[in-house]
Amino acid sequence: MDGEGVEALAGSETLNNLKQLTLTFNPVGLRGAGAIAGSENFRELTLIDLYETDLGNAGARVLSESTKLPNLETLVLIHNDIGDEVQALFKDNKNFPKIKDVYFFTAKAEV
């Protein structure tokens, strides 16, 4: 599923109680990250798994700025070529009051 597909998912009101979203190995990219970050329908998500989804720094930055994911506890961003500066945006991030774990490569980041 590419960014356009993720936009369609994010716009679906039937998914407004979804708890987990796994899109591993899909070319989600910046467009998909923006759709996830801005969706009112994903407010109940506790886990987002975006393992190897072509996010890069730009996609991760968009996610870090989201105010629409208040229940997020676990975020998997492994193998997305995210630099240290952008990884740091997730540390003590007030947009994610319930976050416990953020994974970037093979190690869990301190949040």
mmCIF file of N, CA and C in Angstrom:
data_model
loop_
_atom_site.group_PDB
_atom_site.id
_atom_site.type_symbol
_atom_site.label_atom_id
_atom_site.label_comp_id
_atom_site.label_asym_id
_atom_site.label_seq_id
_atom_site.Cartn_x
_atom_site.Cartn_y
_atom_site.Cartn_z
ATOM 1 N N MET A 1 0.844 -1.168 0.000
ATOM 2 C CA MET A 1 0.000 0.000 0.000
ATOM 3 C C MET A 1 0.896 1.239 0.000
ATOM 4 N N ASP A 2 0.638 2.137 -0.912
ATOM 5 C CA ASP A 2 1.430 3.360 -1.002
ATOM 6 C C ASP A 2 0.750 4.493 -0.231
ATOM 7 N N GLY A 3 1.307 5.686 -0.335
ATOM 8 C CA GLY A 3 0.772 6.835 0.374
ATOM 9 C C GLY A 3 -0.679 7.126 0.059
ATOM 10 N N GLU A 4 -1.057 6.942 -1.197
ATOM 11 C CA GLU A 4 -2.452 7.171 -1.590
ATOM 12 C C GLU A 4 -3.383 6.193 -0.877
ATOM 13 N N GLY A 5 -2.966 4.952 -0.788
ATOM 14 C CA GLY A 5 -3.760 3.948 -0.081
ATOM 15 C C GLY A 5 -3.889 4.264 1.398
ATOM 16 N N VAL A 6 -2.810 4.742 1.989
ATOM 17 C CA VAL A 6 -2.843 5.114 3.404
ATOM 18 C C VAL A 6 -3.781 6.303 3.614
ATOM 19 N N GLU A 7 -3.803 7.231 2.675
ATOM 20 C CA GLU A 7 -4.746 8.349 2.762
ATOM 21 C C GLU A 7 -6.181 7.838 2.780
ATOM 22 N N ALA A 8 -6.473 6.842 1.952
ATOM 23 C CA ALA A 8 -7.817 6.266 1.925
ATOM 24 C C ALA A 8 -8.151 5.612 3.268
ATOM 25 N N LEU A 9 -7.203 4.864 3.825
ATOM 26 C CA LEU A 9 -7.415 4.251 5.142
ATOM 27 C C LEU A 9 -7.660 5.314 6.205
ATOM 28 N N ALA A 10 -6.815 6.320 6.210
ATOM 29 C CA ALA A 10 -6.893 7.366 7.226
ATOM 30 C C ALA A 10 -8.210 8.133 7.156
ATOM 31 N N GLY A 11 -8.811 8.184 5.997
ATOM 32 C CA GLY A 11 -10.072 8.889 5.827
ATOM 33 C C GLY A 11 -11.298 8.055 6.129
ATOM 34 N N SER A 12 -11.104 6.788 6.448
ATOM 35 C CA SER A 12 -12.226 5.887 6.683
ATOM 36 C C SER A 12 -12.735 5.983 8.118
ATOM 37 N N GLU A 13 -13.936 6.463 8.283
ATOM 38 C CA GLU A 13 -14.528 6.586 9.611
ATOM 39 C C GLU A 13 -14.829 5.232 10.236
ATOM 40 N N THR A 14 -14.873 4.185 9.436
ATOM 41 C CA THR A 14 -15.125 2.851 9.998
ATOM 42 C C THR A 14 -13.924 2.339 10.787
ATOM 43 N N LEU A 15 -12.781 3.006 10.668
ATOM 44 C CA LEU A 15 -11.580 2.586 11.395
ATOM 45 C C LEU A 15 -11.324 3.439 12.638
ATOM 46 N N ASN A 16 -12.307 4.197 13.079
ATOM 47 C CA ASN A 16 -12.068 5.140 14.171
ATOM 48 C C ASN A 16 -11.833 4.488 15.528
ATOM 49 N N ASN A 17 -12.033 3.179 15.660
ATOM 50 C CA ASN A 17 -11.716 2.471 16.900
ATOM 51 C C ASN A 17 -10.522 1.543 16.744
ATOM 52 N N LEU A 18 -9.815 1.662 15.637
ATOM 53 C CA LEU A 18 -8.654 0.820 15.366
ATOM 54 C C LEU A 18 -7.588 1.049 16.432
ATOM 55 N N LYS A 19 -7.027 -0.051 16.956
ATOM 56 C CA LYS A 19 -6.005 0.033 18.007
ATOM 57 C C LYS A 19 -4.597 -0.157 17.463
ATOM 58 N N GLN A 20 -4.440 -0.970 16.413
ATOM 59 C CA GLN A 20 -3.120 -1.256 15.867
ATOM 60 C C GLN A 20 -3.133 -1.102 14.353
ATOM 61 N N LEU A 21 -2.073 -0.470 13.841
ATOM 62 C CA LEU A 21 -1.922 -0.273 12.405
ATOM 63 C C LEU A 21 -0.542 -0.781 12.004
ATOM 64 N N THR A 22 -0.512 -1.808 11.167
ATOM 65 C CA THR A 22 0.744 -2.390 10.702
ATOM 66 C C THR A 22 0.799 -2.284 9.188
ATOM 67 N N LEU A 23 1.798 -1.559 8.699
ATOM 68 C CA LEU A 23 1.956 -1.346 7.259
ATOM 69 C C LEU A 23 3.364 -1.723 6.807
ATOM 70 N N THR A 24 3.980 -2.683 7.460
ATOM 71 C CA THR A 24 5.360 -3.065 7.178
ATOM 72 C C THR A 24 5.579 -3.400 5.709
ATOM 73 N N PHE A 25 6.764 -3.010 5.214
ATOM 74 C CA PHE A 25 7.223 -3.291 3.854
ATOM 75 C C PHE A 25 6.331 -2.702 2.761
ATOM 76 N N ASN A 26 5.599 -1.660 3.070
ATOM 77 C CA ASN A 26 4.796 -0.947 2.079
ATOM 78 C C ASN A 26 5.419 0.427 1.842
ATOM 79 N N PRO A 27 5.358 0.954 0.616
ATOM 80 C CA PRO A 27 5.955 2.261 0.322
ATOM 81 C C PRO A 27 5.073 3.421 0.798
ATOM 82 N N VAL A 28 4.897 3.509 2.101
ATOM 83 C CA VAL A 28 4.034 4.521 2.717
ATOM 84 C C VAL A 28 4.554 5.929 2.420
ATOM 85 N N GLY A 29 5.841 6.147 2.644
ATOM 86 C CA GLY A 29 6.478 7.423 2.339
ATOM 87 C C GLY A 29 5.919 8.609 3.102
ATOM 88 N N LEU A 30 6.344 9.781 2.688
ATOM 89 C CA LEU A 30 5.931 11.029 3.321
ATOM 90 C C LEU A 30 4.422 11.237 3.222
ATOM 91 N N ARG A 31 3.861 10.929 2.074
ATOM 92 C CA ARG A 31 2.417 11.118 1.874
ATOM 93 C C ARG A 31 1.611 10.287 2.876
ATOM 94 N N GLY A 32 1.990 9.040 3.046
ATOM 95 C CA GLY A 32 1.291 8.175 3.996
ATOM 96 C C GLY A 32 1.506 8.606 5.436
ATOM 97 N N ALA A 33 2.732 9.038 5.748
ATOM 98 C CA ALA A 33 3.021 9.516 7.104
ATOM 99 C C ALA A 33 2.149 10.721 7.435
ATOM 100 N N GLY A 34 1.994 11.613 6.470
ATOM 101 C CA GLY A 34 1.142 12.776 6.674
ATOM 102 C C GLY A 34 -0.312 12.397 6.894
ATOM 103 N N ALA A 35 -0.759 11.379 6.172
ATOM 104 C CA ALA A 35 -2.140 10.916 6.328
ATOM 105 C C ALA A 35 -2.366 10.329 7.718
ATOM 106 N N ILE A 36 -1.409 9.548 8.190
ATOM 107 C CA ILE A 36 -1.520 8.963 9.528
ATOM 108 C C ILE A 36 -1.480 10.068 10.582
ATOM 109 N N ALA A 37 -0.524 10.954 10.453
ATOM 110 C CA ALA A 37 -0.327 12.021 11.439
ATOM 111 C C ALA A 37 -1.523 12.957 11.542
ATOM 112 N N GLY A 38 -2.243 13.151 10.453
ATOM 113 C CA GLY A 38 -3.337 14.106 10.446
ATOM 114 C C GLY A 38 -4.725 13.518 10.574
ATOM 115 N N SER A 39 -4.816 12.211 10.736
ATOM 116 C CA SER A 39 -6.126 11.568 10.732
ATOM 117 C C SER A 39 -6.845 11.652 12.076
ATOM 118 N N GLU A 40 -8.059 12.150 12.046
ATOM 119 C CA GLU A 40 -8.929 12.136 13.229
ATOM 120 C C GLU A 40 -9.407 10.719 13.528
ATOM 121 N N ASN A 41 -9.359 9.847 12.531
ATOM 122 C CA ASN A 41 -9.869 8.486 12.689
ATOM 123 C C ASN A 41 -8.882 7.538 13.352
ATOM 124 N N PHE A 42 -7.661 7.972 13.571
ATOM 125 C CA PHE A 42 -6.636 7.106 14.167
ATOM 126 C C PHE A 42 -6.316 7.488 15.613
ATOM 127 N N ARG A 43 -7.182 8.231 16.251
ATOM 128 C CA ARG A 43 -6.931 8.711 17.614
ATOM 129 C C ARG A 43 -6.834 7.587 18.640
ATOM 130 N N GLU A 44 -7.407 6.431 18.360
ATOM 131 C CA GLU A 44 -7.390 5.312 19.311
ATOM 132 C C GLU A 44 -6.199 4.381 19.127
ATOM 133 N N LEU A 45 -5.379 4.631 18.126
ATOM 134 C CA LEU A 45 -4.230 3.755 17.884
ATOM 135 C C LEU A 45 -3.296 3.723 19.091
ATOM 136 N N THR A 46 -2.900 2.498 19.470
ATOM 137 C CA THR A 46 -1.904 2.327 20.520
ATOM 138 C C THR A 46 -0.582 1.848 19.929
ATOM 139 N N LEU A 47 -0.628 1.248 18.743
ATOM 140 C CA LEU A 47 0.579 0.760 18.079
ATOM 141 C C LEU A 47 0.537 1.110 16.599
ATOM 142 N N ILE A 48 1.631 1.664 16.108
ATOM 143 C CA ILE A 48 1.815 1.886 14.673
ATOM 144 C C ILE A 48 3.132 1.230 14.292
ATOM 145 N N ASP A 49 3.068 0.295 13.359
ATOM 146 C CA ASP A 49 4.262 -0.414 12.894
ATOM 147 C C ASP A 49 4.520 -0.029 11.441
ATOM 148 N N LEU A 50 5.561 0.770 11.255
ATOM 149 C CA LEU A 50 5.937 1.251 9.927
ATOM 150 C C LEU A 50 7.339 0.762 9.568
ATOM 151 N N TYR A 51 7.606 -0.490 9.849
ATOM 152 C CA TYR A 51 8.897 -1.115 9.559
ATOM 153 C C TYR A 51 9.153 -1.082 8.055
ATOM 154 N N GLU A 52 10.248 -0.475 7.670
ATOM 155 C CA GLU A 52 10.690 -0.393 6.274
ATOM 156 C C GLU A 52 9.580 0.086 5.331
ATOM 157 N N THR A 53 9.195 1.343 5.517
ATOM 158 C CA THR A 53 8.099 1.919 4.731
ATOM 159 C C THR A 53 8.492 3.210 4.008
ATOM 160 N N ASP A 54 9.783 3.415 3.802
ATOM 161 C CA ASP A 54 10.274 4.562 3.017
ATOM 162 C C ASP A 54 9.903 5.917 3.614
ATOM 163 N N LEU A 55 9.880 6.015 4.937
ATOM 164 C CA LEU A 55 9.524 7.286 5.571
ATOM 165 C C LEU A 55 10.623 8.327 5.455
ATOM 166 N N GLY A 56 11.843 7.928 5.743
ATOM 167 C CA GLY A 56 12.941 8.881 5.771
ATOM 168 C C GLY A 56 12.749 9.913 6.867
ATOM 169 N N ASN A 57 13.637 10.887 6.899
ATOM 170 C CA ASN A 57 13.563 11.943 7.910
ATOM 171 C C ASN A 57 12.276 12.752 7.810
ATOM 172 N N ALA A 58 11.853 13.058 6.599
ATOM 173 C CA ALA A 58 10.664 13.902 6.414
ATOM 174 C C ALA A 58 9.406 13.233 6.964
ATOM 175 N N GLY A 59 9.221 11.958 6.660
ATOM 176 C CA GLY A 59 8.044 11.244 7.149
ATOM 177 C C GLY A 59 8.043 11.099 8.663
ATOM 178 N N ALA A 60 9.209 10.793 9.224
ATOM 179 C CA ALA A 60 9.316 10.664 10.679
ATOM 180 C C ALA A 60 9.062 12.001 11.359
ATOM 181 N N ARG A 61 9.564 13.071 10.771
ATOM 182 C CA ARG A 61 9.339 14.410 11.333
ATOM 183 C C ARG A 61 7.842 14.733 11.360
ATOM 184 N N VAL A 62 7.141 14.427 10.283
ATOM 185 C CA VAL A 62 5.696 14.671 10.228
ATOM 186 C C VAL A 62 4.988 13.898 11.343
ATOM 187 N N LEU A 63 5.368 12.648 11.537
ATOM 188 C CA LEU A 63 4.759 11.853 12.607
ATOM 189 C C LEU A 63 5.047 12.465 13.977
ATOM 190 N N SER A 64 6.269 12.937 14.177
ATOM 191 C CA SER A 64 6.646 13.502 15.482
ATOM 192 C C SER A 64 5.846 14.756 15.815
ATOM 193 N N GLU A 65 5.338 15.432 14.813
ATOM 194 C CA GLU A 65 4.588 16.671 15.009
ATOM 195 C C GLU A 65 3.085 16.445 15.156
ATOM 196 N N SER A 66 2.642 15.206 15.026
ATOM 197 C CA SER A 66 1.217 14.908 15.078
ATOM 198 C C SER A 66 0.626 15.150 16.465
ATOM 199 N N THR A 67 -0.539 15.758 16.485
ATOM 200 C CA THR A 67 -1.301 15.917 17.729
ATOM 201 C C THR A 67 -2.557 15.048 17.696
ATOM 202 N N LYS A 68 -2.634 14.149 16.723
ATOM 203 C CA LYS A 68 -3.831 13.329 16.522
ATOM 204 C C LYS A 68 -3.670 11.895 17.020
ATOM 205 N N LEU A 69 -2.573 11.598 17.719
ATOM 206 C CA LEU A 69 -2.304 10.223 18.158
ATOM 207 C C LEU A 69 -2.086 10.176 19.675
ATOM 208 N N PRO A 70 -3.066 10.632 20.456
ATOM 209 C CA PRO A 70 -2.870 10.767 21.900
ATOM 210 C C PRO A 70 -2.745 9.453 22.664
ATOM 211 N N ASN A 71 -3.173 8.351 22.085
ATOM 212 C CA ASN A 71 -3.132 7.059 22.769
ATOM 213 C C ASN A 71 -1.981 6.172 22.331
ATOM 214 N N LEU A 72 -1.126 6.683 21.464
ATOM 215 C CA LEU A 72 -0.023 5.888 20.929
ATOM 216 C C LEU A 72 0.944 5.481 22.038
ATOM 217 N N GLU A 73 1.214 4.172 22.117
ATOM 218 C CA GLU A 73 2.146 3.626 23.105
ATOM 219 C C GLU A 73 3.415 3.088 22.456
ATOM 220 N N THR A 74 3.282 2.527 21.250
ATOM 221 C CA THR A 74 4.427 1.912 20.575
ATOM 222 C C THR A 74 4.468 2.364 19.123
ATOM 223 N N LEU A 75 5.664 2.786 18.696
ATOM 224 C CA LEU A 75 5.878 3.234 17.326
ATOM 225 C C LEU A 75 7.115 2.534 16.781
ATOM 226 N N VAL A 76 6.943 1.807 15.685
ATOM 227 C CA VAL A 76 8.046 1.072 15.065
ATOM 228 C C VAL A 76 8.414 1.772 13.756
ATOM 229 N N LEU A 77 9.642 2.282 13.709
ATOM 230 C CA LEU A 77 10.134 3.003 12.532
ATOM 231 C C LEU A 77 11.447 2.398 12.026
ATOM 232 N N ILE A 78 11.646 1.131 12.259
ATOM 233 C CA ILE A 78 12.891 0.442 11.902
ATOM 234 C C ILE A 78 13.082 0.429 10.382
ATOM 235 N N HIS A 79 14.329 0.589 9.960
ATOM 236 C CA HIS A 79 14.738 0.561 8.547
ATOM 237 C C HIS A 79 14.007 1.605 7.701
ATOM 238 N N ASN A 80 14.052 2.835 8.174
ATOM 239 C CA ASN A 80 13.455 3.950 7.438
ATOM 240 C C ASN A 80 14.434 5.087 7.210
ATOM 241 N N ASP A 81 15.721 4.830 7.438
ATOM 242 C CA ASP A 81 16.770 5.823 7.187
ATOM 243 C C ASP A 81 16.467 7.145 7.892
ATOM 244 N N ILE A 82 16.286 7.051 9.209
ATOM 245 C CA ILE A 82 15.963 8.217 10.027
ATOM 246 C C ILE A 82 17.197 8.608 10.828
ATOM 247 N N GLY A 83 17.632 9.842 10.663
ATOM 248 C CA GLY A 83 18.835 10.329 11.329
ATOM 249 C C GLY A 83 18.631 10.617 12.808
ATOM 250 N N ASP A 84 19.749 10.775 13.505
ATOM 251 C CA ASP A 84 19.729 11.016 14.950
ATOM 252 C C ASP A 84 18.940 12.267 15.325
ATOM 253 N N GLU A 85 19.072 13.317 14.520
ATOM 254 C CA GLU A 85 18.379 14.571 14.824
ATOM 255 C C GLU A 85 16.863 14.380 14.823
ATOM 256 N N VAL A 86 16.359 13.646 13.866
ATOM 257 C CA VAL A 86 14.916 13.406 13.791
ATOM 258 C C VAL A 86 14.495 12.396 14.853
ATOM 259 N N GLN A 87 15.321 11.398 15.121
ATOM 260 C CA GLN A 87 15.008 10.450 16.195
ATOM 261 C C GLN A 87 14.818 11.182 17.519
ATOM 262 N N ALA A 88 15.634 12.194 17.752
ATOM 263 C CA ALA A 88 15.568 12.955 19.002
ATOM 264 C C ALA A 88 14.232 13.679 19.179
ATOM 265 N N LEU A 89 13.521 13.936 18.093
ATOM 266 C CA LEU A 89 12.225 14.617 18.181
ATOM 267 C C LEU A 89 11.188 13.798 18.944
ATOM 268 N N PHE A 90 11.408 12.500 19.061
ATOM 269 C CA PHE A 90 10.460 11.632 19.752
ATOM 270 C C PHE A 90 10.736 11.538 21.249
ATOM 271 N N LYS A 91 11.890 12.012 21.680
ATOM 272 C CA LYS A 91 12.251 11.944 23.099
ATOM 273 C C LYS A 91 11.487 13.023 23.863
ATOM 274 N N ASP A 92 10.767 12.601 24.890
ATOM 275 C CA ASP A 92 9.977 13.515 25.724
ATOM 276 C C ASP A 92 9.013 14.361 24.900
ATOM 277 N N ASN A 93 8.445 13.777 23.867
ATOM 278 C CA ASN A 93 7.535 14.487 22.973
ATOM 279 C C ASN A 93 6.153 14.589 23.620
ATOM 280 N N LYS A 94 5.708 15.790 23.871
ATOM 281 C CA LYS A 94 4.420 16.033 24.546
ATOM 282 C C LYS A 94 3.215 15.646 23.688
ATOM 283 N N ASN A 95 3.418 15.456 22.399
ATOM 284 C CA ASN A 95 2.318 15.043 21.529
ATOM 285 C C ASN A 95 1.912 13.592 21.768
ATOM 286 N N PHE A 96 2.779 12.836 22.438
ATOM 287 C CA PHE A 96 2.524 11.415 22.684
ATOM 288 C C PHE A 96 2.595 11.132 24.186
ATOM 289 N N PRO A 97 1.576 11.523 24.933
ATOM 290 C CA PRO A 97 1.633 11.393 26.390
ATOM 291 C C PRO A 97 1.703 9.951 26.897
ATOM 292 N N LYS A 98 1.278 8.983 26.108
ATOM 293 C CA LYS A 98 1.266 7.581 26.550
ATOM 294 C C LYS A 98 2.377 6.739 25.936
ATOM 295 N N ILE A 99 3.239 7.350 25.140
ATOM 296 C CA ILE A 99 4.261 6.582 24.423
ATOM 297 C C ILE A 99 5.215 5.906 25.406
ATOM 298 N N LYS A 100 5.495 4.636 25.114
ATOM 299 C CA LYS A 100 6.427 3.858 25.932
ATOM 300 C C LYS A 100 7.644 3.445 25.122
ATOM 301 N N ASP A 101 7.419 3.047 23.878
ATOM 302 C CA ASP A 101 8.496 2.504 23.056
ATOM 303 C C ASP A 101 8.484 3.089 21.651
ATOM 304 N N VAL A 102 9.673 3.524 21.204
ATOM 305 C CA VAL A 102 9.874 3.940 19.820
ATOM 306 C C VAL A 102 11.098 3.192 19.322
ATOM 307 N N TYR A 103 10.937 2.467 18.232
ATOM 308 C CA TYR A 103 12.024 1.669 17.672
ATOM 309 C C TYR A 103 12.461 2.263 16.336
ATOM 310 N N PHE A 104 13.780 2.485 16.186
ATOM 311 C CA PHE A 104 14.303 3.061 14.951
ATOM 312 C C PHE A 104 15.088 2.061 14.120
ATOM 313 N N PHE A 105 16.069 1.408 14.686
ATOM 314 C CA PHE A 105 16.814 0.412 13.919
ATOM 315 C C PHE A 105 16.641 -0.920 14.609
ATOM 316 N N THR A 106 17.552 -1.292 15.442
ATOM 317 C CA THR A 106 17.386 -2.535 16.187
ATOM 318 C C THR A 106 17.287 -2.271 17.677
ATOM 319 N N ALA A 107 17.491 -1.034 18.070
ATOM 320 C CA ALA A 107 17.431 -0.693 19.486
ATOM 321 C C ALA A 107 16.205 0.164 19.776
ATOM 322 N N LYS A 108 15.751 0.053 21.002
ATOM 323 C CA LYS A 108 14.627 0.863 21.446
ATOM 324 C C LYS A 108 15.162 2.214 21.904
ATOM 325 N N ALA A 109 14.530 3.278 21.494
ATOM 326 C CA ALA A 109 14.960 4.619 21.890
ATOM 327 C C ALA A 109 14.385 4.970 23.254
ATOM 328 N N GLU A 110 15.106 5.764 23.992
ATOM 329 C CA GLU A 110 14.602 6.278 25.263
ATOM 330 C C GLU A 110 13.597 7.383 24.966
ATOM 331 N N VAL A 111 12.410 7.285 25.553
ATOM 332 C CA VAL A 111 11.383 8.310 25.345
ATOM 333 C C VAL A 111 10.946 8.905 26.660
#
